[in-house]
GROMACS .gro file of C-alpha atoms in nm:
model
  335
    1MET     CA    1   0.000   0.000   0.000
    2ASP     CA    2   0.129   0.345  -0.096
    3LEU     CA    3   0.096   0.532   0.234
    4ASP     CA    4   0.118   0.882   0.085
    5VAL     CA    5  -0.162   0.808  -0.163
    6PHE     CA    6  -0.371   0.650   0.113
    7VAL     CA    7  -0.332   0.953   0.342
    8THR     CA    8  -0.413   1.195   0.059
    9ALA     CA    9  -0.726   0.998  -0.028
   10HIS     CA   10  -0.866   0.983   0.325
   11ARG     CA   11  -0.728   1.284   0.513
   12ALA     CA   12  -1.044   1.485   0.446
   13GLU     CA   13  -1.255   1.214   0.611
   14TRP     CA   14  -1.034   1.208   0.919
   15ASP     CA   15  -1.037   1.584   0.946
   16ARG     CA   16  -1.416   1.585   0.912
   17LEU     CA   17  -1.446   1.320   1.187
   18ASP     CA   18  -1.221   1.526   1.411
   19HIS     CA   19  -1.436   1.836   1.343
   20LEU     CA   20  -1.758   1.652   1.431
   21LEU     CA   21  -1.605   1.514   1.750
   22ARG     CA   22  -1.502   1.862   1.859
   23ARG     CA   23  -1.861   1.981   1.824
   24GLY     CA   24  -1.968   1.727   2.085
   25ARG     CA   25  -2.341   1.742   2.163
   26HIS     CA   26  -2.422   2.012   1.906
   27LEU     CA   27  -2.474   1.774   1.614
   28THR     CA   28  -2.778   1.750   1.394
   29GLY     CA   29  -2.929   1.410   1.319
   30ALA     CA   30  -2.761   1.397   0.980
   31GLU     CA   31  -2.425   1.492   1.132
   32ALA     CA   32  -2.462   1.220   1.398
   33ASP     CA   33  -2.522   0.963   1.123
   34GLU     CA   34  -2.221   1.099   0.937
   35LEU     CA   35  -2.008   1.066   1.251
   36VAL     CA   36  -2.103   0.698   1.289
   37ALA     CA   37  -2.020   0.627   0.924
   38LEU     CA   38  -1.686   0.810   0.950
   39TYR     CA   39  -1.606   0.623   1.272
   40GLN     CA   40  -1.660   0.287   1.097
   41ARG     CA   41  -1.451   0.389   0.796
   42THR     CA   42  -1.170   0.527   1.012
   43ALA     CA   43  -1.163   0.203   1.214
   44THR     CA   44  -1.119   0.015   0.885
   45HIS     CA   45  -0.845   0.259   0.780
   46LEU     CA   46  -0.665   0.199   1.108
   47SER     CA   47  -0.681  -0.175   1.056
   48LEU     CA   48  -0.539  -0.140   0.705
   49VAL     CA   49  -0.254   0.083   0.824
   50GLN     CA   50  -0.166  -0.149   1.111
   51SER     CA   51  -0.159  -0.457   0.890
   52SER     CA   52  -0.004  -0.315   0.574
   53ALA     CA   53   0.203  -0.005   0.651
   54PRO     CA   54   0.235   0.055   1.027
   55GLU     CA   55   0.356   0.415   1.044
   56PRO     CA   56   0.372   0.528   1.412
   57VAL     CA   57   0.250   0.888   1.374
   58LEU     CA   58  -0.043   0.800   1.150
   59THR     CA   59  -0.133   0.496   1.363
   60ALA     CA   60  -0.136   0.713   1.675
   61ARG     CA   61  -0.362   0.972   1.514
   62LEU     CA   62  -0.611   0.718   1.382
   63THR     CA   63  -0.611   0.526   1.712
   64GLN     CA   64  -0.696   0.846   1.897
   65LEU     CA   65  -0.972   0.932   1.650
   66VAL     CA   66  -1.124   0.584   1.672
   67ALA     CA   67  -1.113   0.587   2.053
   68ARG     CA   68  -1.276   0.932   2.075
   69ALA     CA   69  -1.542   0.840   1.821
   70ARG     CA   70  -1.617   0.513   1.992
   71ALA     CA   71  -1.671   0.692   2.322
   72VAL     CA   72  -1.922   0.922   2.152
   73VAL     CA   73  -2.097   0.649   1.954
   74THR     CA   74  -2.129   0.392   2.234
   75GLY     CA   75  -2.170   0.646   2.512
   76THR     CA   76  -2.039   0.616   2.866
   77ARG     CA   77  -2.199   0.494   3.180
   78ARG     CA   78  -2.113   0.501   3.545
   79SER     CA   79  -2.064   0.192   3.752
   80SER     CA   80  -2.333   0.125   4.008
   81TRP     CA   81  -2.407  -0.108   4.296
   82ARG     CA   82  -2.601  -0.318   4.046
   83ASP     CA   83  -2.274  -0.376   3.856
   84ALA     CA   84  -2.107  -0.494   4.177
   85ALA     CA   85  -2.397  -0.727   4.252
   86THR     CA   86  -2.388  -0.868   3.898
   87PHE     CA   87  -2.015  -0.924   3.926
   88LEU     CA   88  -2.049  -1.113   4.256
   89THR     CA   89  -2.349  -1.322   4.151
   90ALA     CA   90  -2.257  -1.393   3.789
   91GLY     CA   91  -1.931  -1.254   3.651
   92PHE     CA   92  -1.685  -1.377   3.914
   93PRO     CA   93  -1.834  -1.723   3.978
   94ALA     CA   94  -1.874  -1.774   3.602
   95ALA     CA   95  -1.506  -1.694   3.547
   96VAL     CA   96  -1.404  -1.940   3.820
   97TYR     CA   97  -1.640  -2.203   3.681
   98ARG     CA   98  -1.512  -2.162   3.325
   99SER     CA   99  -1.150  -2.202   3.439
  100ARG     CA  100  -1.222  -2.517   3.646
  101HIS     CA  101  -1.046  -2.738   3.391
  102TRP     CA  102  -0.728  -2.550   3.483
  103TRP     CA  103  -0.751  -2.499   3.857
  104ILE     CA  104  -0.890  -2.842   3.956
  105PRO     CA  105  -0.593  -3.033   3.802
  106THR     CA  106  -0.367  -2.767   3.952
  107ALA     CA  107  -0.519  -2.833   4.295
  108VAL     CA  108  -0.489  -3.211   4.264
  109LEU     CA  109  -0.128  -3.209   4.142
  110SER     CA  110  -0.022  -2.945   4.396
  111THR     CA  111  -0.181  -3.135   4.687
  112LEU     CA  112  -0.007  -3.455   4.575
  113LEU     CA  113   0.323  -3.266   4.555
  114ALA     CA  114   0.282  -3.133   4.910
  115ALA     CA  115   0.196  -3.484   5.034
  116VAL     CA  116   0.501  -3.636   4.863
  117ILE     CA  117   0.730  -3.365   5.004
  118GLY     CA  118   0.579  -3.421   5.350
  119TRP     CA  119   0.627  -3.798   5.327
  120TRP     CA  120   0.986  -3.756   5.205
  121ILE     CA  121   1.079  -3.521   5.488
  122GLY     CA  122   0.890  -3.718   5.753
  123THR     CA  123   1.056  -4.050   5.666
  124HIS     CA  124   1.410  -3.930   5.606
  125PRO     CA  125   1.591  -3.800   5.917
  126GLU     CA  126   1.883  -3.681   5.702
  127VAL     CA  127   1.649  -3.446   5.517
  128GLN     CA  128   1.517  -3.312   5.849
  129SER     CA  129   1.871  -3.247   5.970
  130ALA     CA  130   1.935  -3.049   5.652
  131ILE     CA  131   1.635  -2.828   5.732
  132GLY     CA  132   1.749  -2.738   6.083
  133ALA     CA  133   1.934  -2.847   6.395
  134PRO     CA  134   1.752  -3.102   6.616
  135GLU     CA  135   1.692  -2.845   6.890
  136GLU     CA  136   1.553  -2.598   6.641
  137LEU     CA  137   1.317  -2.860   6.498
  138ARG     CA  138   1.200  -2.950   6.849
  139ARG     CA  139   1.120  -2.586   6.919
  140MET     CA  140   0.905  -2.581   6.606
  141THR     CA  141   0.718  -2.908   6.657
  142ARG     CA  142   0.684  -2.954   7.035
  143PRO     CA  143   0.353  -2.881   7.215
  144GLY     CA  144   0.327  -2.504   7.239
  145GLY     CA  145   0.602  -2.473   6.978
  146GLU     CA  146   0.636  -2.233   6.690
  147TYR     CA  147   0.392  -2.413   6.461
  148GLU     CA  148   0.118  -2.378   6.723
  149THR     CA  149   0.196  -2.030   6.855
  150TYR     CA  150   0.230  -1.886   6.504
  151TYR     CA  151  -0.147  -1.841   6.478
  152SER     CA  152  -0.176  -1.662   6.813
  153SER     CA  153   0.146  -1.459   6.801
  154HIS     CA  154  -0.039  -1.136   6.711
  155PRO     CA  155  -0.379  -0.985   6.788
  156ALA     CA  156  -0.643  -1.162   6.581
  157ALA     CA  157  -0.750  -0.857   6.380
  158SER     CA  158  -0.400  -0.750   6.278
  159PHE     CA  159  -0.298  -1.111   6.209
  160ALA     CA  160  -0.603  -1.161   5.984
  161ALA     CA  161  -0.523  -0.839   5.796
  162GLN     CA  162  -0.158  -0.942   5.749
  163VAL     CA  163  -0.254  -1.289   5.627
  164TRP     CA  164  -0.513  -1.147   5.389
  165THR     CA  165  -0.264  -0.900   5.242
  166ASN     CA  166   0.005  -1.165   5.189
  167ASN     CA  167  -0.233  -1.417   5.032
  168ALA     CA  168  -0.400  -1.157   4.810
  169GLN     CA  169  -0.056  -1.052   4.683
  170ALA     CA  170   0.035  -1.414   4.606
  171ALA     CA  171  -0.293  -1.468   4.421
  172ALA     CA  172  -0.250  -1.145   4.224
  173MET     CA  173   0.103  -1.247   4.127
  174CYS     CA  174  -0.023  -1.583   4.000
  175LEU     CA  175  -0.292  -1.409   3.795
  176THR     CA  176  -0.072  -1.140   3.644
  177LEU     CA  177   0.257  -1.327   3.596
  178GLY     CA  178   0.087  -1.611   3.411
  179ALA     CA  179   0.128  -1.415   3.089
  180PHE     CA  180   0.503  -1.488   3.110
  181LEU     CA  181   0.454  -1.839   2.966
  182CYS     CA  182   0.337  -1.990   3.299
  183PHE     CA  183   0.682  -2.027   3.459
  184PRO     CA  184   0.644  -1.769   3.742
  185VAL     CA  185   0.311  -1.924   3.841
  186ILE     CA  186   0.463  -2.272   3.862
  187TRP     CA  187   0.744  -2.136   4.080
  188ILE     CA  188   0.509  -1.952   4.319
  189LEU     CA  189   0.291  -2.261   4.346
  190PHE     CA  190   0.592  -2.483   4.413
  191LEU     CA  191   0.712  -2.257   4.695
  192ASN     CA  192   0.368  -2.268   4.857
  193MET     CA  193   0.352  -2.648   4.835
  194LEU     CA  194   0.710  -2.680   4.961
  195ASN     CA  195   0.623  -2.473   5.269
  196LEU     CA  196   0.316  -2.687   5.334
  197GLY     CA  197   0.508  -3.009   5.273
  198VAL     CA  198   0.781  -2.910   5.519
  199GLY     CA  199   0.520  -2.851   5.789
  200ILE     CA  200   0.354  -3.186   5.718
  201GLY     CA  201   0.687  -3.370   5.722
  202LEU     CA  202   0.827  -3.215   6.039
  203MET     CA  203   0.507  -3.246   6.240
  204SER     CA  204   0.447  -3.606   6.124
  205SER     CA  205   0.801  -3.701   6.225
  206ALA     CA  206   0.722  -3.563   6.571
  207GLY     CA  207   0.399  -3.766   6.584
  208ARG     CA  208   0.185  -3.450   6.581
  209LEU     CA  209   0.045  -3.445   6.228
  210ASP     CA  210  -0.310  -3.439   6.365
  211VAL     CA  211  -0.232  -3.117   6.551
  212PHE     CA  212  -0.082  -2.960   6.240
  213LEU     CA  213  -0.380  -3.051   6.023
  214GLY     CA  214  -0.614  -2.923   6.294
  215LEU     CA  215  -0.439  -2.588   6.268
  216VAL     CA  216  -0.412  -2.573   5.889
  217LEU     CA  217  -0.743  -2.713   5.765
  218PRO     CA  218  -0.986  -2.456   5.915
  219HIS     CA  219  -0.851  -2.175   5.700
  220GLY     CA  220  -0.631  -2.372   5.461
  221LEU     CA  221  -0.910  -2.537   5.264
  222LEU     CA  222  -1.053  -2.207   5.142
  223GLU     CA  223  -0.716  -2.032   5.126
  224LEU     CA  224  -0.551  -2.301   4.914
  225THR     CA  225  -0.854  -2.326   4.688
  226ALA     CA  226  -0.825  -1.953   4.618
  227VAL     CA  227  -0.453  -1.993   4.546
  228PHE     CA  228  -0.523  -2.288   4.315
  229VAL     CA  229  -0.790  -2.088   4.129
  230ALA     CA  230  -0.545  -1.800   4.087
  231ALA     CA  231  -0.266  -2.032   3.974
  232GLY     CA  232  -0.492  -2.219   3.732
  233THR     CA  233  -0.615  -1.893   3.584
  234GLY     CA  234  -0.258  -1.768   3.554
  235LEU     CA  235  -0.158  -2.086   3.374
  236ARG     CA  236  -0.456  -2.047   3.142
  237LEU     CA  237  -0.349  -1.690   3.069
  238GLY     CA  238   0.003  -1.809   2.991
  239TRP     CA  239  -0.126  -2.080   2.761
  240THR     CA  240  -0.334  -1.820   2.577
  241VAL     CA  241  -0.006  -1.649   2.482
  242ILE     CA  242   0.115  -1.980   2.337
  243ASP     CA  243  -0.213  -2.090   2.177
  244PRO     CA  244  -0.480  -1.818   2.143
  245GLY     CA  245  -0.719  -2.050   1.957
  246PRO     CA  246  -0.949  -1.906   1.688
  247LEU     CA  247  -0.905  -1.548   1.813
  248THR     CA  248  -0.608  -1.325   1.745
  249ARG     CA  249  -0.347  -1.344   2.018
  250ARG     CA  250  -0.414  -0.985   2.123
  251THR     CA  251  -0.791  -1.033   2.143
  252ALA     CA  252  -0.766  -1.365   2.328
  253LEU     CA  253  -0.511  -1.227   2.574
  254ALA     CA  254  -0.724  -0.917   2.634
  255GLN     CA  255  -1.033  -1.129   2.702
  256GLN     CA  256  -0.851  -1.363   2.941
  257GLY     CA  257  -0.665  -1.073   3.102
  258ARG     CA  258  -0.985  -0.882   3.180
  259ALA     CA  259  -1.139  -1.197   3.330
  260ALA     CA  260  -0.822  -1.250   3.536
  261LEU     CA  261  -0.836  -0.892   3.663
  262GLY     CA  262  -1.195  -0.939   3.777
  263MET     CA  263  -1.101  -1.270   3.933
  264ALA     CA  264  -0.827  -1.098   4.135
  265ILE     CA  265  -1.091  -0.876   4.294
  266GLY     CA  266  -1.320  -1.171   4.366
  267LEU     CA  267  -1.041  -1.384   4.509
  268ALA     CA  268  -0.937  -1.097   4.735
  269LEU     CA  269  -1.284  -1.123   4.893
  270VAL     CA  270  -1.251  -1.501   4.925
  271LEU     CA  271  -0.910  -1.464   5.088
  272PHE     CA  272  -1.055  -1.201   5.319
  273VAL     CA  273  -1.294  -1.467   5.453
  274SER     CA  274  -1.005  -1.711   5.480
  275GLY     CA  275  -0.801  -1.451   5.668
  276LEU     CA  276  -1.085  -1.398   5.916
  277ILE     CA  277  -1.099  -1.772   5.981
  278GLU     CA  278  -0.720  -1.788   6.023
  279GLY     CA  279  -0.717  -1.489   6.254
  280PHE     CA  280  -1.018  -1.570   6.472
  281VAL     CA  281  -1.109  -1.940   6.436
  282THR     CA  282  -0.776  -2.122   6.395
  283PRO     CA  283  -0.619  -1.992   6.720
  284SER     CA  284  -0.946  -2.005   6.914
  285GLY     CA  285  -1.024  -2.238   7.201
  286LEU     CA  286  -1.278  -2.433   6.995
  287PRO     CA  287  -1.222  -2.809   6.976
  288THR     CA  288  -1.040  -2.930   6.668
  289TRP     CA  289  -1.350  -3.086   6.514
  290ALA     CA  290  -1.539  -2.757   6.545
  291ARG     CA  291  -1.259  -2.555   6.385
  292ILE     CA  292  -1.226  -2.801   6.097
  293THR     CA  293  -1.605  -2.796   6.052
  294VAL     CA  294  -1.591  -2.419   6.005
  295GLY     CA  295  -1.329  -2.465   5.735
  296VAL     CA  296  -1.522  -2.742   5.560
  297VAL     CA  297  -1.843  -2.537   5.562
  298ALA     CA  298  -1.660  -2.234   5.416
  299GLU     CA  299  -1.505  -2.451   5.145
  300LEU     CA  300  -1.834  -2.620   5.053
  301ALA     CA  301  -2.009  -2.281   5.045
  302PHE     CA  302  -1.750  -2.148   4.799
  303LEU     CA  303  -1.773  -2.456   4.576
  304ALA     CA  304  -2.154  -2.437   4.577
  305TYR     CA  305  -2.128  -2.067   4.492
  306VAL     CA  306  -1.903  -2.146   4.195
  307TYR     CA  307  -2.090  -2.449   4.064
  308ILE     CA  308  -2.446  -2.325   4.119
  309LEU     CA  309  -2.428  -1.951   4.049
  310GLY     CA  310  -2.120  -1.971   3.827
  311GLY     CA  311  -2.243  -2.273   3.633
  312ARG     CA  312  -2.579  -2.107   3.571
  313ALA     CA  313  -2.415  -1.782   3.455
  314ALA     CA  314  -2.165  -1.966   3.233
  315ARG     CA  315  -2.441  -2.166   3.065
  316ALA     CA  316  -2.623  -1.837   3.003
  317GLY     CA  317  -2.316  -1.715   2.813
  318ASP     CA  318  -2.136  -1.509   3.080
  319LEU     CA  319  -1.762  -1.516   3.005
  320GLY     CA  320  -1.657  -1.347   3.327
  321ASP     CA  321  -1.552  -1.055   3.106
  322VAL     CA  322  -1.682  -0.700   3.110
  323ASP     CA  323  -2.005  -0.626   2.925
  324GLU     CA  324  -1.967  -0.622   2.547
  325PRO     CA  325  -2.017  -0.242   2.511
  326ASP     CA  326  -1.723  -0.189   2.749
  327ARG     CA  327  -1.483  -0.411   2.556
  328SER     CA  328  -1.233  -0.278   2.309
  329ALA     CA  329  -1.364  -0.270   1.958
  330GLU     CA  330  -1.230  -0.548   1.737
  331LEU     CA  331  -1.120  -0.381   1.418
  332PRO     CA  332  -1.186  -0.539   1.080
  333THR     CA  333  -0.902  -0.748   0.945
  334ALA     CA  334  -0.756  -0.658   0.609
  335ALA     CA  335  -0.812  -0.915   0.339
   0.00000   0.00000   0.00000
């Protein structure tokens, strides 16, 4: 494509679109129709320039024109409490439900990895000695030791806030770093499972695995599920970079990235509940069975939320993405 000829042929249309946009609300009906037609043509021009002769200055001008025109044509709206309610009852659970084929295998494999690490450490004294000196390990695993006092070492409210912040950051990292071909997500997940496996191994070698599980399960069921969902979604995002499917890589990555961003907000709320359990229930004087029951109920409630509300929304076509009018326009592709 001869860029100079193309610009000469269409500059008048772009200038006219810019003039109409500057007039804002003072357009006649005919001028509004003209603006829509010019917007569609300019979007096609932008697509042609990007695919055939990507010149930075011209691309920037046309991109700005298309964005301004789209805002006028589609209009703008303000978010409301109804949007938040729709997100919590449809968008977020639908996104989690749709990504279940990623996070459920992630959960199974990660749990098996933690169990294997725990078995290896618990049955090999030489591995335990490499982790710490015998006296140090006794301080960690004895009754009233560091594993038990960890959950009551700070006031419940501040401890819950600290736990929530740390877990939300880990989940957000899994969601955002997945675009780097999955490797950062795998590493973050491995570190989490290694930490859990070390606790299982050391406490089982001391004959106190039941105590450890009684401390971890109340909050850990929901907390780890949230981490697995974040990791699975991050892996899905990374795979989209490798194989975008029938969509263009940019469109597919944008769609998955927006869903991942919304999921980060939803998972922060889930981890907030987990943090409350870890701060107030785990170190409480409740019997072990009662604390574990709280964790099981919270986990079952989340799974029911995902499979009932999320499944219903997904079957109705909800992608967990923003509404279609709020998505970026997909420009025509040059033949």
